[in-house]
Coordinates of C-alpha atoms and ligand atoms in Angstrom, one line a residue:
X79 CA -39.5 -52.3 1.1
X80 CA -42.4 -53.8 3.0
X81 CA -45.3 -51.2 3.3
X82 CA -44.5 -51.6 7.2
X83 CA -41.2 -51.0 7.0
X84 CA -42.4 -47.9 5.0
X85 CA -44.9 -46.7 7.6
X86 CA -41.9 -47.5 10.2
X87 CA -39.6 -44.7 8.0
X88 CA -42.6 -42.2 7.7
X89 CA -43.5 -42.4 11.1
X90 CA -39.9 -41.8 12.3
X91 CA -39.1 -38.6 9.4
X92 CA -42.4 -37.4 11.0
X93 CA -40.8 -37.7 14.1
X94 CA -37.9 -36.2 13.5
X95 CA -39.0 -33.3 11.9
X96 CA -41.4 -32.4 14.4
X97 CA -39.0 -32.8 17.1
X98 CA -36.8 -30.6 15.2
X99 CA -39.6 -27.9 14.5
X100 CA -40.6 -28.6 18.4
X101 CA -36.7 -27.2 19.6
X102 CA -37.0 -24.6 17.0
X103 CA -40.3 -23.3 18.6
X104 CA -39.3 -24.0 21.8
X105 CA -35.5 -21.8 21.7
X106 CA -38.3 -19.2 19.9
X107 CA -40.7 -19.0 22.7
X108 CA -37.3 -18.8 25.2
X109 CA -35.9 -16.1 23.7
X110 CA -39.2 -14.2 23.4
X111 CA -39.2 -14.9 26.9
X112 CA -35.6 -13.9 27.5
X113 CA -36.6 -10.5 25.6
X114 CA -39.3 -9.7 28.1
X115 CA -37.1 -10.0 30.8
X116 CA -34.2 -8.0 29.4
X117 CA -37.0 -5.1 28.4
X118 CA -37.8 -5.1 32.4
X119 CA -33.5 -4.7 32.8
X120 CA -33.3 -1.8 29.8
X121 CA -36.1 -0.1 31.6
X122 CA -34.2 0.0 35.0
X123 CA -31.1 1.2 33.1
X124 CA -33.2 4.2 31.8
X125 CA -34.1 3.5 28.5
X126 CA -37.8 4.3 28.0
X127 CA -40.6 2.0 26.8
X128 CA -41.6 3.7 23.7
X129 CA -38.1 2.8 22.3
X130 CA -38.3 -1.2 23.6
X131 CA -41.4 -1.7 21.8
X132 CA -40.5 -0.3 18.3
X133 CA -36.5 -1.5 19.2
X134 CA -38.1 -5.7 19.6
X135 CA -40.6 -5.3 17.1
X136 CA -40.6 -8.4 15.1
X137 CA -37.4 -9.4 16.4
X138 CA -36.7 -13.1 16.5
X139 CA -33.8 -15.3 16.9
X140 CA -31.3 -14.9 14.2
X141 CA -30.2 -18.8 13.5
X142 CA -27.6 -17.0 10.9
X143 CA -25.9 -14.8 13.4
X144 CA -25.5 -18.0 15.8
X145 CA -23.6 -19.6 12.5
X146 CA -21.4 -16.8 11.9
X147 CA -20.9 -16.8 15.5
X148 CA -19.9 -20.6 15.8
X149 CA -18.3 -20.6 12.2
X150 CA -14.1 -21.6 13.5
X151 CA -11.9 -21.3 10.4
X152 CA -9.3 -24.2 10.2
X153 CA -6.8 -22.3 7.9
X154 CA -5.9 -18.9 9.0
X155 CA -4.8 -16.8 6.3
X156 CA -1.4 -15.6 5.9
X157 CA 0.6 -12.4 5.8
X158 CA 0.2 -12.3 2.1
X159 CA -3.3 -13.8 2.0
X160 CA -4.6 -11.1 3.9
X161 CA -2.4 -8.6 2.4
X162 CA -3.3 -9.0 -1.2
X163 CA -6.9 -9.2 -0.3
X164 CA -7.3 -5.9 1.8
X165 CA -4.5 -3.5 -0.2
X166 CA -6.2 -4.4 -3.5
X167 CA -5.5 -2.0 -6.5
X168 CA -9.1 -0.8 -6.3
X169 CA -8.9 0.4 -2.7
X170 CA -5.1 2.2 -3.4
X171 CA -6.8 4.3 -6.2
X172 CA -10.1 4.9 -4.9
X173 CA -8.5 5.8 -1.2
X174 CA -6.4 8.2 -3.5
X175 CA -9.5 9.8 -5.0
X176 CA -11.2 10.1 -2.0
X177 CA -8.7 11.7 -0.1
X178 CA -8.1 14.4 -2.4
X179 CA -12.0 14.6 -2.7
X180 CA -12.6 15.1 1.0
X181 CA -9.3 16.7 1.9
X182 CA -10.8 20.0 3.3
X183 CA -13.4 18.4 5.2
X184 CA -10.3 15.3 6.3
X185 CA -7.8 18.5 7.3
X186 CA -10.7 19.6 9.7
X187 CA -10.3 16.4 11.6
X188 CA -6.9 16.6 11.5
X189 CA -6.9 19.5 13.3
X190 CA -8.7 19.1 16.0
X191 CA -7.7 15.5 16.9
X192 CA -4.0 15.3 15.3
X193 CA -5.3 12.0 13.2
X194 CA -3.8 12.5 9.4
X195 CA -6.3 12.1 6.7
X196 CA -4.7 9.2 5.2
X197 CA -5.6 7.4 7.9
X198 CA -8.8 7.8 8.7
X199 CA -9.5 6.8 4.5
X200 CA -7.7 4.1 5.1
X201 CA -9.7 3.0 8.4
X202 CA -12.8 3.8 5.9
X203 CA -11.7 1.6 3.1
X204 CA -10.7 -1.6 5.3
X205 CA -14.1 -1.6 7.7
X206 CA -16.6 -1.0 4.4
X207 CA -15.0 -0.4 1.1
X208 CA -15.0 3.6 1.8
X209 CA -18.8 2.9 3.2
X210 CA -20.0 0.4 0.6
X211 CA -20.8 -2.1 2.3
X212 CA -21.6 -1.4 6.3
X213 CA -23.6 -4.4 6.7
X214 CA -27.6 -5.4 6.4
X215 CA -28.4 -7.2 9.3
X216 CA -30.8 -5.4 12.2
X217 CA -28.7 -4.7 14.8
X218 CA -31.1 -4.7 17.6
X219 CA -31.9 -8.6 16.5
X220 CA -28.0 -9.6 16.3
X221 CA -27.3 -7.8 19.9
X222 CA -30.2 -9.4 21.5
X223 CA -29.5 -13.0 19.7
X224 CA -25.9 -13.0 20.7
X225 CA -27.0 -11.7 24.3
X226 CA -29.4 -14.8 24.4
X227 CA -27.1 -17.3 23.4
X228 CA -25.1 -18.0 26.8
X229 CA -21.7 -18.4 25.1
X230 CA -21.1 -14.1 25.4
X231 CA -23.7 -13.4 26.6
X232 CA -22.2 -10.8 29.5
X233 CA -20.7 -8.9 26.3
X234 CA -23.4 -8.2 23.9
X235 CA -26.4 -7.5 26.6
X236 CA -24.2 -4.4 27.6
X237 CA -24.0 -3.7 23.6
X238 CA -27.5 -4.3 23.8
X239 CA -28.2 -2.2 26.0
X240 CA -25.7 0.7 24.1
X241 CA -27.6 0.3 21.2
X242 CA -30.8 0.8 22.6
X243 CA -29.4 4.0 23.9
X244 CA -28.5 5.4 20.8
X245 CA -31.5 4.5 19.8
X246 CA -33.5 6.4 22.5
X247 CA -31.5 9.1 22.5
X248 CA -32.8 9.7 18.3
X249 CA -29.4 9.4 16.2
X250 CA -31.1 6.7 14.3
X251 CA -34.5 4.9 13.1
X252 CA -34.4 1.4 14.2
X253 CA -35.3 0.2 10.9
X254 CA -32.0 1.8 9.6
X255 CA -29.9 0.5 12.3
X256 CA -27.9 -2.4 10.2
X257 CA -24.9 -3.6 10.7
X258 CA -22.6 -6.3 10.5
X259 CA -23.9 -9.9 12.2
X260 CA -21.7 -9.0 15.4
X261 CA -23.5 -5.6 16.0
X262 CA -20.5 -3.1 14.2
X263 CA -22.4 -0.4 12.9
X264 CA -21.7 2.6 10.0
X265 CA -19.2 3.7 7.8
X266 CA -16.7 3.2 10.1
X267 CA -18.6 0.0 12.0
X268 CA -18.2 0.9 15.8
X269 CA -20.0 -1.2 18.3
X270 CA -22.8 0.7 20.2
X271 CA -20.4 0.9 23.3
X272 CA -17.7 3.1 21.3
X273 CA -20.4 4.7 19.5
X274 CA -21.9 6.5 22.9
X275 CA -18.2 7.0 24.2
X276 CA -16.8 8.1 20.8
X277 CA -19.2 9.3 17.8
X278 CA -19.0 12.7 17.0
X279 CA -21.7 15.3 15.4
X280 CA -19.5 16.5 13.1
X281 CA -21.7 18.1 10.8
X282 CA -23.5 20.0 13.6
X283 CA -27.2 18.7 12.9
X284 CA -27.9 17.5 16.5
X285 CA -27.2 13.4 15.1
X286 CA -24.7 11.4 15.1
X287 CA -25.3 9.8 11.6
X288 CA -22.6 7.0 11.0
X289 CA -24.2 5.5 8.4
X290 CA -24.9 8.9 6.1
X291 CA -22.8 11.4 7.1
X292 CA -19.0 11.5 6.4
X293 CA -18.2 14.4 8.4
X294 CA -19.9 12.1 11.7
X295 CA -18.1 9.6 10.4
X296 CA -14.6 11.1 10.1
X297 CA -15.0 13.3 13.2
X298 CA -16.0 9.9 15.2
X299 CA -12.9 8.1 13.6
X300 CA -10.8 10.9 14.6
X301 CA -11.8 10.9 18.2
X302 CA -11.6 7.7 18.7
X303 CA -8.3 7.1 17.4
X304 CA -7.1 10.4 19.7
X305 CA -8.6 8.6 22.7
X306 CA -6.6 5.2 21.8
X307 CA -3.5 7.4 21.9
X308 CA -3.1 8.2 18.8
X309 CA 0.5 10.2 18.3
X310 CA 0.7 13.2 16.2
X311 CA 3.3 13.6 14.8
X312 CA 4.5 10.0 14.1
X313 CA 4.2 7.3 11.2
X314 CA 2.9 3.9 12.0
X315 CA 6.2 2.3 11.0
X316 CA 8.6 1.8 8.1
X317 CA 9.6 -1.2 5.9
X318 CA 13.0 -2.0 6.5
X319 CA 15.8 -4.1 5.1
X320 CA 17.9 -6.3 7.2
X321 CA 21.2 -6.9 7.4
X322 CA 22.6 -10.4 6.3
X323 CA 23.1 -12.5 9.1
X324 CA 20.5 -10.6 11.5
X325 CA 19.2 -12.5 13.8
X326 CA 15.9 -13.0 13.3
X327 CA 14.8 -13.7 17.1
X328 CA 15.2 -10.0 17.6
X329 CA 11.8 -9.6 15.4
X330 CA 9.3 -10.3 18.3
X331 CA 7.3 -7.2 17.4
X332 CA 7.8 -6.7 21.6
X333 CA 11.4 -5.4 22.3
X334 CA 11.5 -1.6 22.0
X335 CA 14.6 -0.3 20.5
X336 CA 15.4 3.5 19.8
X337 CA 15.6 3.9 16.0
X338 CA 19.5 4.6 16.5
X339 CA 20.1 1.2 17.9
X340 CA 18.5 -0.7 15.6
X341 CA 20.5 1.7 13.2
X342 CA 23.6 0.4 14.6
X343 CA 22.7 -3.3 14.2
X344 CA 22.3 -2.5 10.2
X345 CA 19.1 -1.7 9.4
X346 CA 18.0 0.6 7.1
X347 CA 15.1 1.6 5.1
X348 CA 13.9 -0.9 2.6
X349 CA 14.9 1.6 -0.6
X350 CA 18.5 1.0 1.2
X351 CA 18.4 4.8 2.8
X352 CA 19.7 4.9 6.5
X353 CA 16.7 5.1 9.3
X354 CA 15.6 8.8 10.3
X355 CA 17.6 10.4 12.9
X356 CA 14.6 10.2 15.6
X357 CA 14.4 9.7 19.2
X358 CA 11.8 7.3 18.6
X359 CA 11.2 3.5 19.7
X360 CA 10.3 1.0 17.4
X361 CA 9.5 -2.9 17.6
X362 CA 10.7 -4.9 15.0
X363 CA 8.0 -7.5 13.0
X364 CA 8.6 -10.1 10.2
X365 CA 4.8 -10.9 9.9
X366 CA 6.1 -13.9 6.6
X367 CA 8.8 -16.0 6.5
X368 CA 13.0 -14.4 6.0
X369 CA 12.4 -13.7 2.4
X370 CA 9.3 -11.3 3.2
X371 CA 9.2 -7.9 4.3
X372 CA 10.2 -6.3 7.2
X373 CA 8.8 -3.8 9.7
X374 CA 9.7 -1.2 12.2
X375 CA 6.7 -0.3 13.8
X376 CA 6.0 2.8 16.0
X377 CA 3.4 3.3 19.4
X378 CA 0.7 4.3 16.3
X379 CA 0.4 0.9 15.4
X380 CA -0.6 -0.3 18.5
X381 CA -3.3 2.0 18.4
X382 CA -4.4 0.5 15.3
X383 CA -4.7 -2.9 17.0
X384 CA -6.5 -1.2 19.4
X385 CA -9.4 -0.6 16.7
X386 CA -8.6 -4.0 15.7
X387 CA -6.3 -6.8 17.5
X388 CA -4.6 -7.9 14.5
X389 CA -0.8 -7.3 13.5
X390 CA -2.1 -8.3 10.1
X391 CA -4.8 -5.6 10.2
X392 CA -2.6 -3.0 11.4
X393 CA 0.3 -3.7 8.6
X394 CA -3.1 -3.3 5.9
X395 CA -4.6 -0.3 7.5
X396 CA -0.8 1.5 7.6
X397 CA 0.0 0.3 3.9
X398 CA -2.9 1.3 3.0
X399 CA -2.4 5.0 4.5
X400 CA 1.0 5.5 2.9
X401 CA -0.1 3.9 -0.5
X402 CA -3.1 6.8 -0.3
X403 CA -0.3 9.3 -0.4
X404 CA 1.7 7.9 -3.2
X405 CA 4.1 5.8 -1.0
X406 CA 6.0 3.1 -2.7
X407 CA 4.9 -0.2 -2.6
X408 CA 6.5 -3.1 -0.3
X409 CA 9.7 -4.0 -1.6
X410 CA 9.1 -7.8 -1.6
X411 CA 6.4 -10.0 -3.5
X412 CA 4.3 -13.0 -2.3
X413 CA 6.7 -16.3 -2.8
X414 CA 4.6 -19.2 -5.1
X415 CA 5.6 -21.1 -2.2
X416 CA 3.1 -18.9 0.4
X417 CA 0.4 -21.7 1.8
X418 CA -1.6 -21.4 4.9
X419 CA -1.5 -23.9 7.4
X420 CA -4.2 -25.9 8.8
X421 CA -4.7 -25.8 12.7
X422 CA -4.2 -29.5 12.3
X423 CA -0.5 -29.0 10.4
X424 CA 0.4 -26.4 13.1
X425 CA -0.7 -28.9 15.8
X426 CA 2.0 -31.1 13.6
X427 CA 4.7 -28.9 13.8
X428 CA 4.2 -28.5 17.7
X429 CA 4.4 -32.1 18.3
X430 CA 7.2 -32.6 15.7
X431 CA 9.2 -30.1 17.7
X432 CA 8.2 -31.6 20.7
X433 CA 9.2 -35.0 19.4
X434 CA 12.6 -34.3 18.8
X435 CA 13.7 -32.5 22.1
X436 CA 12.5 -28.6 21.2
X437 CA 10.1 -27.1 23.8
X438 CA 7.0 -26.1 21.4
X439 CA 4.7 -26.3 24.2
X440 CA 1.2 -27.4 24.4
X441 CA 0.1 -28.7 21.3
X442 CA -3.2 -26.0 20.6
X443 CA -2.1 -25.8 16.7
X444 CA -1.5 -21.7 17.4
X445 CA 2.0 -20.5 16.8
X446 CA 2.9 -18.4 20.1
X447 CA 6.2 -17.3 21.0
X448 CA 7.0 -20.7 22.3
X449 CA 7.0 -22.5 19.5
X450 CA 8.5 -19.9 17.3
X451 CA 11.0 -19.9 19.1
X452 CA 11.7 -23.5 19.6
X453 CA 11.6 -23.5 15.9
X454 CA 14.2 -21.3 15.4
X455 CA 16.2 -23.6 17.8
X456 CA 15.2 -26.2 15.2
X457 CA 16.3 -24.6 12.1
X458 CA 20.0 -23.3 13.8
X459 CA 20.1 -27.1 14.2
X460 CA 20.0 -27.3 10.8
X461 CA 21.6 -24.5 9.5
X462 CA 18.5 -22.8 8.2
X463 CA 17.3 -18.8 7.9
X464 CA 16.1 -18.9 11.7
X465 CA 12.8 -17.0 10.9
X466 CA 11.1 -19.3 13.5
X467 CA 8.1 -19.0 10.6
X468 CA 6.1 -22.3 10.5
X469 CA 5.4 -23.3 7.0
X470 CA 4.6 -25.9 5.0
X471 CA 8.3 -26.5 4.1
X472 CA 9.5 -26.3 7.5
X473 CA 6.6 -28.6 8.3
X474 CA 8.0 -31.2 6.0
X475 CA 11.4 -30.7 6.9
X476 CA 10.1 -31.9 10.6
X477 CA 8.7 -35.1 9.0
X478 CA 12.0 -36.1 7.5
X479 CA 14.3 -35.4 11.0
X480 CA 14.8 -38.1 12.9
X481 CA 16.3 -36.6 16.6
X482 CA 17.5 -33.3 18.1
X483 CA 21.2 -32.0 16.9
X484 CA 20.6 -35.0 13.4
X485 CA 22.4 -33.3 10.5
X486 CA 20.3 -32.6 8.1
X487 CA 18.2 -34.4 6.0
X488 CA 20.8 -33.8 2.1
X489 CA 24.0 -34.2 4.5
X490 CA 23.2 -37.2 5.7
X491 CA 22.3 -38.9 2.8
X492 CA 26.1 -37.6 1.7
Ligands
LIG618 CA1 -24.6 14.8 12.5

């Protein structure tokens, strides 16, 4: 290399850099900017200035919070993924120990908002290992980051603005108010907004304490799963068994079913009992593929999505409850087969259904109802389990058919 050609390269690393260090300082200086401004907002809304200066103290603009924040998974996990990494072996015995541990204090609860102990460990167990882990980033510096970065930024300033409440109000030093990067807090990791509607003083010392105190803690958990709706005296749901032959469309987790109907279409409890003689109505969900378990789930696990909006969640945090109490186990194992899809693969599947005459609908590589469903048109075509499950077999079986109503693929060949 010419020395030239050499000073051209310096001079344009030097450049670069600098350029780089130049937005860096310049998104700094906005959002100190940005903070001034929101501490005239907080101000109006009645939080007082003592608590903005020690809240923005040192607070600057958290580049791993905007990672996390733009981090898009391409595989999403599946049932069993999920389900063998949140109802580990380790969280079944120690939600066992705890719960016999802190069974007076859990009974308490119990009583006054109708919430069984078993599920407020099991809440405790999913959100931070039984309060383990509740997180280590400032909340105060995530909030504002997340408020300053325009993509939600409507959201988090009102969390912002919750948390600085909390924080004027004295439930907690702002040097002890971690969290998760997307501002959940404490054992139980509520954001600020449910935190002022919902935390509890349970142990009567004038704070609410969600990061040290278990009786705040399960007193907060409580309420706020009485004010989702929690119903007393119901389960979450049951594993079931199907019938052979059952027709899988009926599993949309939306249709609600008294218990006696789906009694009369043959299901029964996955041990092969009959269903419980209750006037209650249940939704039916195959959250894997035919061979995996089944679910009748009850209005308390829609409650549990309201904590968290995940069927997947929901099926953890109500296996988990029942495992807590010495509960059998599901009656079905993960199948070697069990693979999750890329967003690209779904986005196959779509426009492999599409292709050959089924209505998947637009191709956005996320499996709604649509294209369940036109998959299940698929498989009848060929004489398959009509799970309507998209997976990496059915994936290649798409790939090998060449038009709507083909036989399939080994009969053909015959
Ligand atoms: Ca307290």
């Amino acid at each position: 290399m010419t020395r030239g050609l050499q000073f051209l390269k310096w001079c344009s690393l030097w450049l670069i850099s600098t350029l780089s260090l130049n937005a860096q300082a310049s998104n700094d200086a906005d959002f100190q900017a940005w903070i001034q401004q929101f501490k005239q907002q907080a101000v109006e809304q009645g939080i007082s200035q003592n608590t903005l200066d020690s809240a923005f103290k040192n607070v600057t603009l958290n580049q791993k919070v905007l990672e996390l924040d733009r981090r898009q998974p391409e595989f999403t996990r599946t049932f069993w993924q999920y389900f063998d990494a949140t109802v580990t072996q380790w969280r079944i015995v120690k939600g066992k120990h705890l719960y016999q541990k802190h069974r007076a204090l859990l009974d308490k609860v119990t009583r006054k908002y109708g919430v069984p102990g078993r599920y407020l460990v099991a809440f405790w167990g999913m959100e931070t290992n039984f309060g383990g882990y509740t997180g280590n980033i400032p909340i105060i510096e995530s909030l504002a980051t997340l408020a300053f970065d325009p993509r939600r930024s409507e959201f988090f300033s009102k969390e912002l603005i919750e948390a600085l409440k909390i924080l004027d109000q004295g439930h907690v030093k702002v040097g002890q108010m971690k969290g998760s990067w997307a501002g959940a807090m404490g054992q139980c990791q509520f954001m600020p907004s449910n935190y002022n509607r919902y935390a509890v003083d349970g142990d009567g010392d004038g704070k609410k304490d969600l990061w040290n105190s278990l009786e705040d803690v399960f007193f907060s958990a409580g309420h706020f799963l009485a004010e989702l709706g929690w119903q007393k005296l119901e389960n979450w749901g049951r594993e079931v068994a199907l019938p052979n032959g059952f027709d899988y469309a009926l599993a949309d987790n939306r249709t609600a079913r008294p218990l006696s109907e789906w009694a009369k279409m043959g299901l029964k409890l996955a041990d092969g009992r009959p269903l419980p003689i209750e006037d209650m109505q249940a939704r039916l969900l195959l959250p894997s593929d035919y061979r995996g378990p089944a679910f009748l789930v009850f209005d308390n696990f829609r409650v549990i999505k309201r904590w968290n909006n995940s069927n997947n969640y929901a099926l953890a945090v109500g296996h988990l409850a029942d495992r807590i109490i010495g509960r059998s186990e599901l009656s079905k194992e993960r199948p070697d087969d069990d693979e999750a899809l890329s967003k690209t693969q779904m986005k196959t599947i779509q426009e492999r259904l599409n292709a050959l005459g089924y209505d998947a609908g637009p191709v956005d590589g996320i499996a709604g109802s649509r294209t369940r469903s036109a998959l299940r048109e698929f498989q009848v075509d060929q004489k398959l389990p009509a799970d309507g499950y998209p997976s990496m077999h059915m994936l290649n079986t798409l790939l090998k058919v060449e038009k709507k109503n083909a036989s399939p693929p080994a009969m053909a060949e015959g």
